[in-house]
Amino acid sequence: LETFELVWKTINESYWDATFGGVDWKGIHNQYLPKVKATEGNKEFHTLLNQMVGELKRSHLSVAEPGQVQGLQTRSSQPAMGNIGLDLRWMK
């Protein structure tokens, strides 16, 4: 539940479009919370998180499973040199 709340809150507070493209983002929270509570595994949980984020209809916005981020060697407190136009951050 902590991760669900963190993902929802992060988008709620930092999404570029204050109207969420017409999506009722608070309503999305209420719609997905009971589904998240009913999940039984990480795969199902992350699939559900991505369905929730998908409600915003943005092709490059998703939540990566922990196993998908192997190879990222820096944390947000240790910025890497260079920039390719992405901002990847570790979320606890």
mmCIF file of N, CA, C and O in Angstrom:
data_model
loop_
_atom_site.group_PDB
_atom_site.id
_atom_site.type_symbol
_atom_site.label_atom_id
_atom_site.label_comp_id
_atom_site.label_asym_id
_atom_site.label_seq_id
_atom_site.Cartn_x
_atom_site.Cartn_y
_atom_site.Cartn_z
ATOM 1 N N LEU A 1 0.826 -1.202 0.000
ATOM 2 C CA LEU A 1 0.000 0.000 0.000
ATOM 3 C C LEU A 1 0.865 1.258 0.000
ATOM 4 O O LEU A 1 0.499 2.256 -0.614
ATOM 5 N N GLU A 2 2.007 1.165 0.686
ATOM 6 C CA GLU A 2 2.904 2.325 0.744
ATOM 7 C C GLU A 2 3.405 2.708 -0.651
ATOM 8 O O GLU A 2 3.437 3.885 -1.014
ATOM 9 N N THR A 3 3.761 1.717 -1.441
ATOM 10 C CA THR A 3 4.238 1.978 -2.803
ATOM 11 C C THR A 3 3.119 2.537 -3.666
ATOM 12 O O THR A 3 3.327 3.488 -4.434
ATOM 13 N N PHE A 4 1.940 1.964 -3.552
ATOM 14 C CA PHE A 4 0.782 2.480 -4.298
ATOM 15 C C PHE A 4 0.562 3.954 -3.976
ATOM 16 O O PHE A 4 0.414 4.785 -4.875
ATOM 17 N N GLU A 5 0.546 4.277 -2.690
ATOM 18 C CA GLU A 5 0.315 5.667 -2.270
ATOM 19 C C GLU A 5 1.436 6.577 -2.771
ATOM 20 O O GLU A 5 1.181 7.709 -3.183
ATOM 21 N N LEU A 6 2.671 6.087 -2.750
ATOM 22 C CA LEU A 6 3.797 6.884 -3.216
ATOM 23 C C LEU A 6 3.685 7.180 -4.711
ATOM 24 O O LEU A 6 3.886 8.321 -5.141
ATOM 25 N N VAL A 7 3.343 6.178 -5.501
ATOM 26 C CA VAL A 7 3.192 6.380 -6.946
ATOM 27 C C VAL A 7 2.052 7.360 -7.211
ATOM 28 O O VAL A 7 2.217 8.330 -7.964
ATOM 29 N N TRP A 8 0.911 7.145 -6.587
ATOM 30 C CA TRP A 8 -0.225 8.023 -6.819
ATOM 31 C C TRP A 8 0.098 9.458 -6.398
ATOM 32 O O TRP A 8 -0.148 10.409 -7.137
ATOM 33 N N LYS A 9 0.685 9.609 -5.215
ATOM 34 C CA LYS A 9 0.990 10.933 -4.680
ATOM 35 C C LYS A 9 2.039 11.651 -5.533
ATOM 36 O O LYS A 9 1.925 12.852 -5.771
ATOM 37 N N THR A 10 3.056 10.928 -5.978
ATOM 38 C CA THR A 10 4.097 11.533 -6.806
ATOM 39 C C THR A 10 3.494 12.103 -8.085
ATOM 40 O O THR A 10 3.791 13.232 -8.485
ATOM 41 N N ILE A 11 2.633 11.341 -8.717
ATOM 42 C CA ILE A 11 1.969 11.830 -9.926
ATOM 43 C C ILE A 11 1.034 12.987 -9.569
ATOM 44 O O ILE A 11 1.006 14.013 -10.253
ATOM 45 N N ASN A 12 0.301 12.854 -8.494
ATOM 46 C CA ASN A 12 -0.636 13.895 -8.072
ATOM 47 C C ASN A 12 0.072 15.232 -7.858
ATOM 48 O O ASN A 12 -0.444 16.281 -8.223
ATOM 49 N N GLU A 13 1.266 15.178 -7.280
ATOM 50 C CA GLU A 13 1.980 16.404 -6.935
ATOM 51 C C GLU A 13 2.889 16.929 -8.045
ATOM 52 O O GLU A 13 3.266 18.104 -8.012
ATOM 53 N N SER A 14 3.261 16.094 -9.004
ATOM 54 C CA SER A 14 4.256 16.554 -9.968
ATOM 55 C C SER A 14 3.858 16.379 -11.433
ATOM 56 O O SER A 14 4.641 16.716 -12.320
ATOM 57 N N TYR A 15 2.664 15.888 -11.712
ATOM 58 C CA TYR A 15 2.253 15.701 -13.102
ATOM 59 C C TYR A 15 2.179 17.051 -13.795
ATOM 60 O O TYR A 15 1.664 18.027 -13.232
ATOM 61 N N TRP A 16 2.653 17.120 -15.000
ATOM 62 C CA TRP A 16 2.775 18.388 -15.720
ATOM 63 C C TRP A 16 1.444 19.064 -16.005
ATOM 64 O O TRP A 16 1.383 20.280 -16.155
ATOM 65 N N ASP A 17 0.371 18.306 -16.095
ATOM 66 C CA ASP A 17 -0.949 18.853 -16.427
ATOM 67 C C ASP A 17 -1.829 18.828 -15.178
ATOM 68 O O ASP A 17 -2.241 17.759 -14.727
ATOM 69 N N ALA A 18 -2.106 19.991 -14.636
ATOM 70 C CA ALA A 18 -2.881 20.078 -13.394
ATOM 71 C C ALA A 18 -4.290 19.499 -13.536
ATOM 72 O O ALA A 18 -4.916 19.142 -12.540
ATOM 73 N N THR A 19 -4.787 19.367 -14.780
ATOM 74 C CA THR A 19 -6.122 18.800 -14.987
ATOM 75 C C THR A 19 -6.060 17.301 -15.272
ATOM 76 O O THR A 19 -7.094 16.670 -15.465
ATOM 77 N N PHE A 20 -4.835 16.755 -15.333
ATOM 78 C CA PHE A 20 -4.627 15.333 -15.626
ATOM 79 C C PHE A 20 -5.321 14.916 -16.919
ATOM 80 O O PHE A 20 -5.828 13.803 -17.037
ATOM 81 N N GLY A 21 -5.352 15.822 -17.868
ATOM 82 C CA GLY A 21 -5.972 15.522 -19.161
ATOM 83 C C GLY A 21 -7.451 15.195 -19.051
ATOM 84 O O GLY A 21 -7.991 14.448 -19.860
ATOM 85 N N GLY A 22 -8.101 15.751 -18.043
ATOM 86 C CA GLY A 22 -9.521 15.494 -17.840
ATOM 87 C C GLY A 22 -9.821 14.252 -17.019
ATOM 88 O O GLY A 22 -10.985 13.937 -16.766
ATOM 89 N N VAL A 23 -8.792 13.551 -16.591
ATOM 90 C CA VAL A 23 -8.962 12.350 -15.773
ATOM 91 C C VAL A 23 -9.163 12.760 -14.320
ATOM 92 O O VAL A 23 -8.453 13.624 -13.799
ATOM 93 N N ASP A 24 -10.120 12.158 -13.648
ATOM 94 C CA ASP A 24 -10.356 12.394 -12.220
ATOM 95 C C ASP A 24 -9.324 11.577 -11.442
ATOM 96 O O ASP A 24 -9.570 10.424 -11.084
ATOM 97 N N TRP A 25 -8.146 12.164 -11.221
ATOM 98 C CA TRP A 25 -7.042 11.432 -10.612
ATOM 99 C C TRP A 25 -7.375 10.983 -9.184
ATOM 100 O O TRP A 25 -6.997 9.896 -8.767
ATOM 101 N N LYS A 26 -8.097 11.781 -8.429
ATOM 102 C CA LYS A 26 -8.511 11.359 -7.079
ATOM 103 C C LYS A 26 -9.488 10.193 -7.168
ATOM 104 O O LYS A 26 -9.446 9.268 -6.365
ATOM 105 N N GLY A 27 -10.349 10.220 -8.160
ATOM 106 C CA GLY A 27 -11.263 9.102 -8.386
ATOM 107 C C GLY A 27 -10.518 7.841 -8.778
ATOM 108 O O GLY A 27 -10.898 6.730 -8.383
ATOM 109 N N ILE A 28 -9.439 7.996 -9.552
ATOM 110 C CA ILE A 28 -8.608 6.848 -9.935
ATOM 111 C C ILE A 28 -8.016 6.213 -8.689
ATOM 112 O O ILE A 28 -7.972 4.987 -8.559
ATOM 113 N N HIS A 29 -7.568 7.034 -7.750
ATOM 114 C CA HIS A 29 -7.044 6.505 -6.478
ATOM 115 C C HIS A 29 -8.079 5.629 -5.805
ATOM 116 O O HIS A 29 -7.808 4.503 -5.405
ATOM 117 N N ASN A 30 -9.276 6.147 -5.688
ATOM 118 C CA ASN A 30 -10.343 5.405 -5.001
ATOM 119 C C ASN A 30 -10.749 4.149 -5.765
ATOM 120 O O ASN A 30 -11.141 3.153 -5.159
ATOM 121 N N GLN A 31 -10.646 4.181 -7.075
ATOM 122 C CA GLN A 31 -10.984 3.025 -7.905
ATOM 123 C C GLN A 31 -9.939 1.913 -7.764
ATOM 124 O O GLN A 31 -10.283 0.730 -7.708
ATOM 125 N N TYR A 32 -8.667 2.287 -7.693
ATOM 126 C CA TYR A 32 -7.599 1.284 -7.686
ATOM 127 C C TYR A 32 -7.205 0.810 -6.290
ATOM 128 O O TYR A 32 -6.647 -0.275 -6.153
ATOM 129 N N LEU A 33 -7.474 1.578 -5.255
ATOM 130 C CA LEU A 33 -7.083 1.178 -3.900
ATOM 131 C C LEU A 33 -7.619 -0.197 -3.511
ATOM 132 O O LEU A 33 -6.845 -1.056 -3.062
ATOM 133 N N PRO A 34 -8.899 -0.496 -3.680
ATOM 134 C CA PRO A 34 -9.364 -1.835 -3.304
ATOM 135 C C PRO A 34 -8.749 -2.938 -4.170
ATOM 136 O O PRO A 34 -8.500 -4.047 -3.688
ATOM 137 N N LYS A 35 -8.475 -2.632 -5.422
ATOM 138 C CA LYS A 35 -7.839 -3.616 -6.290
ATOM 139 C C LYS A 35 -6.418 -3.916 -5.809
ATOM 140 O O LYS A 35 -5.982 -5.065 -5.817
ATOM 141 N N VAL A 36 -5.694 -2.868 -5.415
ATOM 142 C CA VAL A 36 -4.331 -3.040 -4.910
ATOM 143 C C VAL A 36 -4.344 -3.862 -3.624
ATOM 144 O O VAL A 36 -3.514 -4.754 -3.439
ATOM 145 N N LYS A 37 -5.287 -3.591 -2.758
ATOM 146 C CA LYS A 37 -5.389 -4.348 -1.505
ATOM 147 C C LYS A 37 -5.632 -5.833 -1.762
ATOM 148 O O LYS A 37 -5.242 -6.671 -0.950
ATOM 149 N N ALA A 38 -6.236 -6.165 -2.888
ATOM 150 C CA ALA A 38 -6.568 -7.557 -3.199
ATOM 151 C C ALA A 38 -5.457 -8.283 -3.958
ATOM 152 O O ALA A 38 -5.570 -9.489 -4.189
ATOM 153 N N THR A 39 -4.392 -7.582 -4.353
ATOM 154 C CA THR A 39 -3.329 -8.244 -5.117
ATOM 155 C C THR A 39 -2.582 -9.237 -4.249
ATOM 156 O O THR A 39 -2.481 -9.082 -3.038
ATOM 157 N N GLU A 40 -2.044 -10.267 -4.908
ATOM 158 C CA GLU A 40 -1.365 -11.331 -4.174
ATOM 159 C C GLU A 40 0.105 -11.500 -4.546
ATOM 160 O O GLU A 40 0.773 -12.365 -4.012
ATOM 161 N N GLY A 41 0.606 -10.710 -5.452
ATOM 162 C CA GLY A 41 2.005 -10.856 -5.828
ATOM 163 C C GLY A 41 2.540 -9.602 -6.487
ATOM 164 O O GLY A 41 1.784 -8.717 -6.894
ATOM 165 N N ASN A 42 3.865 -9.520 -6.590
ATOM 166 C CA ASN A 42 4.504 -8.341 -7.168
ATOM 167 C C ASN A 42 4.107 -8.115 -8.615
ATOM 168 O O ASN A 42 3.878 -6.984 -9.030
ATOM 169 N N LYS A 43 4.065 -9.168 -9.408
ATOM 170 C CA LYS A 43 3.722 -9.030 -10.828
ATOM 171 C C LYS A 43 2.321 -8.445 -10.974
ATOM 172 O O LYS A 43 2.105 -7.495 -11.733
ATOM 173 N N GLU A 44 1.376 -9.002 -10.242
ATOM 174 C CA GLU A 44 -0.004 -8.508 -10.286
ATOM 175 C C GLU A 44 -0.072 -7.060 -9.797
ATOM 176 O O GLU A 44 -0.774 -6.227 -10.382
ATOM 177 N N PHE A 45 0.675 -6.756 -8.744
ATOM 178 C CA PHE A 45 0.700 -5.408 -8.180
ATOM 179 C C PHE A 45 1.229 -4.403 -9.203
ATOM 180 O O PHE A 45 0.622 -3.360 -9.437
ATOM 181 N N HIS A 46 2.354 -4.719 -9.844
ATOM 182 C CA HIS A 46 2.932 -3.794 -10.811
ATOM 183 C C HIS A 46 2.073 -3.664 -12.070
ATOM 184 O O HIS A 46 1.992 -2.592 -12.664
ATOM 185 N N THR A 47 1.430 -4.735 -12.462
ATOM 186 C CA THR A 47 0.496 -4.663 -13.585
ATOM 187 C C THR A 47 -0.627 -3.682 -13.254
ATOM 188 O O THR A 47 -1.003 -2.833 -14.070
ATOM 189 N N LEU A 48 -1.141 -3.771 -12.047
ATOM 190 C CA LEU A 48 -2.209 -2.876 -11.609
ATOM 191 C C LEU A 48 -1.727 -1.425 -11.532
ATOM 192 O O LEU A 48 -2.431 -0.501 -11.952
ATOM 193 N N LEU A 49 -0.504 -1.216 -11.004
ATOM 194 C CA LEU A 49 0.050 0.143 -10.962
ATOM 195 C C LEU A 49 0.119 0.731 -12.372
ATOM 196 O O LEU A 49 -0.214 1.900 -12.591
ATOM 197 N N ASN A 50 0.556 -0.075 -13.320
ATOM 198 C CA ASN A 50 0.673 0.421 -14.685
ATOM 199 C C ASN A 50 -0.687 0.638 -15.335
ATOM 200 O O ASN A 50 -0.832 1.540 -16.171
ATOM 201 N N GLN A 51 -1.676 -0.132 -14.955
ATOM 202 C CA GLN A 51 -3.036 0.133 -15.437
ATOM 203 C C GLN A 51 -3.509 1.482 -14.906
ATOM 204 O O GLN A 51 -4.105 2.270 -15.637
ATOM 205 N N MET A 52 -3.217 1.746 -13.625
ATOM 206 C CA MET A 52 -3.603 3.018 -13.016
ATOM 207 C C MET A 52 -2.918 4.180 -13.729
ATOM 208 O O MET A 52 -3.572 5.137 -14.147
ATOM 209 N N VAL A 53 -1.608 4.085 -13.900
ATOM 210 C CA VAL A 53 -0.857 5.137 -14.583
ATOM 211 C C VAL A 53 -1.328 5.268 -16.036
ATOM 212 O O VAL A 53 -1.398 6.370 -16.578
ATOM 213 N N GLY A 54 -1.707 4.150 -16.637
ATOM 214 C CA GLY A 54 -2.209 4.151 -18.008
ATOM 215 C C GLY A 54 -3.495 4.939 -18.187
ATOM 216 O O GLY A 54 -3.823 5.346 -19.308
ATOM 217 N N GLU A 55 -4.215 5.153 -17.112
ATOM 218 C CA GLU A 55 -5.445 5.957 -17.186
ATOM 219 C C GLU A 55 -5.154 7.379 -17.668
ATOM 220 O O GLU A 55 -6.035 8.057 -18.177
ATOM 221 N N LEU A 56 -3.892 7.812 -17.529
ATOM 222 C CA LEU A 56 -3.508 9.149 -17.967
ATOM 223 C C LEU A 56 -3.234 9.201 -19.475
ATOM 224 O O LEU A 56 -3.043 10.278 -20.032
ATOM 225 N N LYS A 57 -3.205 8.029 -20.113
ATOM 226 C CA LYS A 57 -3.035 7.919 -21.569
ATOM 227 C C LYS A 57 -1.762 8.603 -22.072
ATOM 228 O O LYS A 57 -1.771 9.335 -23.053
ATOM 229 N N ARG A 58 -0.646 8.339 -21.399
ATOM 230 C CA ARG A 58 0.674 8.845 -21.793
ATOM 231 C C ARG A 58 1.557 7.646 -22.093
ATOM 232 O O ARG A 58 1.812 6.816 -21.212
ATOM 233 N N SER A 59 2.031 7.542 -23.324
ATOM 234 C CA SER A 59 2.748 6.345 -23.772
ATOM 235 C C SER A 59 4.078 6.114 -23.071
ATOM 236 O O SER A 59 4.554 4.992 -23.012
ATOM 237 N N HIS A 60 4.704 7.132 -22.537
ATOM 238 C CA HIS A 60 6.026 6.971 -21.939
ATOM 239 C C HIS A 60 6.004 7.124 -20.418
ATOM 240 O O HIS A 60 7.008 7.467 -19.807
ATOM 241 N N LEU A 61 4.886 6.861 -19.813
ATOM 242 C CA LEU A 61 4.752 6.958 -18.367
ATOM 243 C C LEU A 61 4.380 5.584 -17.834
ATOM 244 O O LEU A 61 3.332 5.038 -18.180
ATOM 245 N N SER A 62 5.265 5.014 -17.031
ATOM 246 C CA SER A 62 4.988 3.692 -16.468
ATOM 247 C C SER A 62 5.779 3.495 -15.187
ATOM 248 O O SER A 62 6.650 4.292 -14.844
ATOM 249 N N VAL A 63 5.469 2.423 -14.501
ATOM 250 C CA VAL A 63 6.160 2.039 -13.278
ATOM 251 C C VAL A 63 6.914 0.755 -13.571
ATOM 252 O O VAL A 63 6.312 -0.244 -13.972
ATOM 253 N N ALA A 64 8.220 0.784 -13.383
ATOM 254 C CA ALA A 64 9.049 -0.391 -13.666
ATOM 255 C C ALA A 64 9.119 -1.292 -12.445
ATOM 256 O O ALA A 64 9.215 -0.822 -11.315
ATOM 257 N N GLU A 65 9.063 -2.587 -12.698
ATOM 258 C CA GLU A 65 9.269 -3.553 -11.619
ATOM 259 C C GLU A 65 10.728 -3.498 -11.197
ATOM 260 O O GLU A 65 11.599 -3.184 -12.012
ATOM 261 N N PRO A 66 11.029 -3.826 -9.941
ATOM 262 C CA PRO A 66 12.421 -3.769 -9.480
ATOM 263 C C PRO A 66 13.400 -4.523 -10.379
ATOM 264 O O PRO A 66 14.484 -4.036 -10.649
ATOM 265 N N GLY A 67 13.054 -5.666 -10.903
ATOM 266 C CA GLY A 67 13.946 -6.434 -11.760
ATOM 267 C C GLY A 67 14.211 -5.793 -13.113
ATOM 268 O O GLY A 67 15.169 -6.141 -13.795
ATOM 269 N N GLN A 68 13.386 -4.846 -13.499
ATOM 270 C CA GLN A 68 13.545 -4.182 -14.793
ATOM 271 C C GLN A 68 14.544 -3.037 -14.761
ATOM 272 O O GLN A 68 14.891 -2.495 -15.799
ATOM 273 N N VAL A 69 14.999 -2.647 -13.596
ATOM 274 C CA VAL A 69 15.891 -1.492 -13.501
ATOM 275 C C VAL A 69 17.335 -1.887 -13.205
ATOM 276 O O VAL A 69 18.141 -1.055 -12.868
ATOM 277 N N GLN A 70 17.655 -3.144 -13.358
ATOM 278 C CA GLN A 70 19.034 -3.573 -13.162
ATOM 279 C C GLN A 70 19.916 -2.853 -14.162
ATOM 280 O O GLN A 70 19.556 -2.681 -15.315
ATOM 281 N N GLY A 71 21.082 -2.463 -13.700
ATOM 282 C CA GLY A 71 22.008 -1.757 -14.566
ATOM 283 C C GLY A 71 22.010 -0.264 -14.323
ATOM 284 O O GLY A 71 22.926 0.429 -14.744
ATOM 285 N N LEU A 72 21.006 0.253 -13.661
ATOM 286 C CA LEU A 72 21.029 1.664 -13.278
ATOM 287 C C LEU A 72 21.858 1.748 -12.009
ATOM 288 O O LEU A 72 21.435 1.325 -10.951
ATOM 289 N N GLN A 73 23.033 2.276 -12.115
ATOM 290 C CA GLN A 73 23.986 2.227 -11.017
ATOM 291 C C GLN A 73 23.973 3.447 -10.111
ATOM 292 O O GLN A 73 24.641 3.459 -9.103
ATOM 293 N N THR A 74 23.255 4.489 -10.468
ATOM 294 C CA THR A 74 23.253 5.683 -9.638
ATOM 295 C C THR A 74 21.906 5.840 -8.954
ATOM 296 O O THR A 74 20.889 5.369 -9.421
ATOM 297 N N ARG A 75 21.932 6.503 -7.868
ATOM 298 C CA ARG A 75 20.705 6.868 -7.155
ATOM 299 C C ARG A 75 20.518 8.377 -7.316
ATOM 300 O O ARG A 75 21.435 9.079 -7.697
ATOM 301 N N SER A 76 19.346 8.882 -7.012
ATOM 302 C CA SER A 76 19.070 10.303 -7.214
ATOM 303 C C SER A 76 20.034 11.173 -6.424
ATOM 304 O O SER A 76 20.302 12.302 -6.795
ATOM 305 N N SER A 77 20.602 10.679 -5.325
ATOM 306 C CA SER A 77 21.553 11.447 -4.536
ATOM 307 C C SER A 77 22.957 11.396 -5.139
ATOM 308 O O SER A 77 23.853 12.068 -4.677
ATOM 309 N N GLN A 78 23.139 10.581 -6.198
ATOM 310 C CA GLN A 78 24.432 10.442 -6.859
ATOM 311 C C GLN A 78 24.236 10.692 -8.351
ATOM 312 O O GLN A 78 24.186 9.763 -9.143
ATOM 313 N N PRO A 79 24.084 11.946 -8.756
ATOM 314 C CA PRO A 79 23.792 12.210 -10.169
ATOM 315 C C PRO A 79 24.920 11.741 -11.085
ATOM 316 O O PRO A 79 26.086 11.880 -10.763
ATOM 317 N N ALA A 80 24.543 11.172 -12.208
ATOM 318 C CA ALA A 80 25.516 10.718 -13.193
ATOM 319 C C ALA A 80 25.841 11.865 -14.146
ATOM 320 O O ALA A 80 25.078 12.813 -14.282
ATOM 321 N N MET A 81 26.958 11.765 -14.827
ATOM 322 C CA MET A 81 27.340 12.777 -15.806
ATOM 323 C C MET A 81 26.541 12.558 -17.090
ATOM 324 O O MET A 81 26.294 11.433 -17.483
ATOM 325 N N GLY A 82 26.150 13.625 -17.716
ATOM 326 C CA GLY A 82 25.449 13.525 -18.989
ATOM 327 C C GLY A 82 23.943 13.543 -18.815
ATOM 328 O O GLY A 82 23.429 13.408 -17.717
ATOM 329 N N ASN A 83 23.253 13.695 -19.933
ATOM 330 C CA ASN A 83 21.802 13.770 -19.895
ATOM 331 C C ASN A 83 21.257 13.354 -21.260
ATOM 332 O O ASN A 83 21.697 13.851 -22.282
ATOM 333 N N ILE A 84 20.316 12.440 -21.246
ATOM 334 C CA ILE A 84 19.687 12.025 -22.499
ATOM 335 C C ILE A 84 18.224 12.464 -22.564
ATOM 336 O O ILE A 84 17.457 11.976 -23.362
ATOM 337 N N GLY A 85 17.846 13.384 -21.679
ATOM 338 C CA GLY A 85 16.481 13.887 -21.707
ATOM 339 C C GLY A 85 15.518 13.085 -20.855
ATOM 340 O O GLY A 85 14.321 13.216 -20.985
ATOM 341 N N LEU A 86 16.039 12.232 -19.989
ATOM 342 C CA LEU A 86 15.217 11.437 -19.084
ATOM 343 C C LEU A 86 15.573 11.772 -17.653
ATOM 344 O O LEU A 86 16.698 12.169 -17.364
ATOM 345 N N ASP A 87 14.655 11.571 -16.775
ATOM 346 C CA ASP A 87 14.933 11.701 -15.357
ATOM 347 C C ASP A 87 14.489 10.406 -14.707
ATOM 348 O O ASP A 87 13.292 10.161 -14.576
ATOM 349 N N LEU A 88 15.440 9.553 -14.366
ATOM 350 C CA LEU A 88 15.149 8.288 -13.694
ATOM 351 C C LEU A 88 15.517 8.442 -12.244
ATOM 352 O O LEU A 88 16.614 8.877 -11.914
ATOM 353 N N ARG A 89 14.622 8.075 -11.362
ATOM 354 C CA ARG A 89 14.878 8.198 -9.932
ATOM 355 C C ARG A 89 14.511 6.920 -9.218
ATOM 356 O O ARG A 89 13.544 6.265 -9.569
ATOM 357 N N TRP A 90 15.275 6.584 -8.215
ATOM 358 C CA TRP A 90 14.967 5.444 -7.347
ATOM 359 C C TRP A 90 13.863 5.882 -6.397
ATOM 360 O O TRP A 90 13.940 6.949 -5.797
ATOM 361 N N MET A 91 12.843 5.069 -6.277
ATOM 362 C CA MET A 91 11.761 5.367 -5.345
ATOM 363 C C MET A 91 11.709 4.230 -4.339
ATOM 364 O O MET A 91 11.723 3.071 -4.703
ATOM 365 N N LYS A 92 11.692 4.581 -3.087
ATOM 366 C CA LYS A 92 11.641 3.579 -2.019
ATOM 367 C C LYS A 92 10.234 3.387 -1.559
ATOM 368 O O LYS A 92 9.426 4.199 -1.570
#
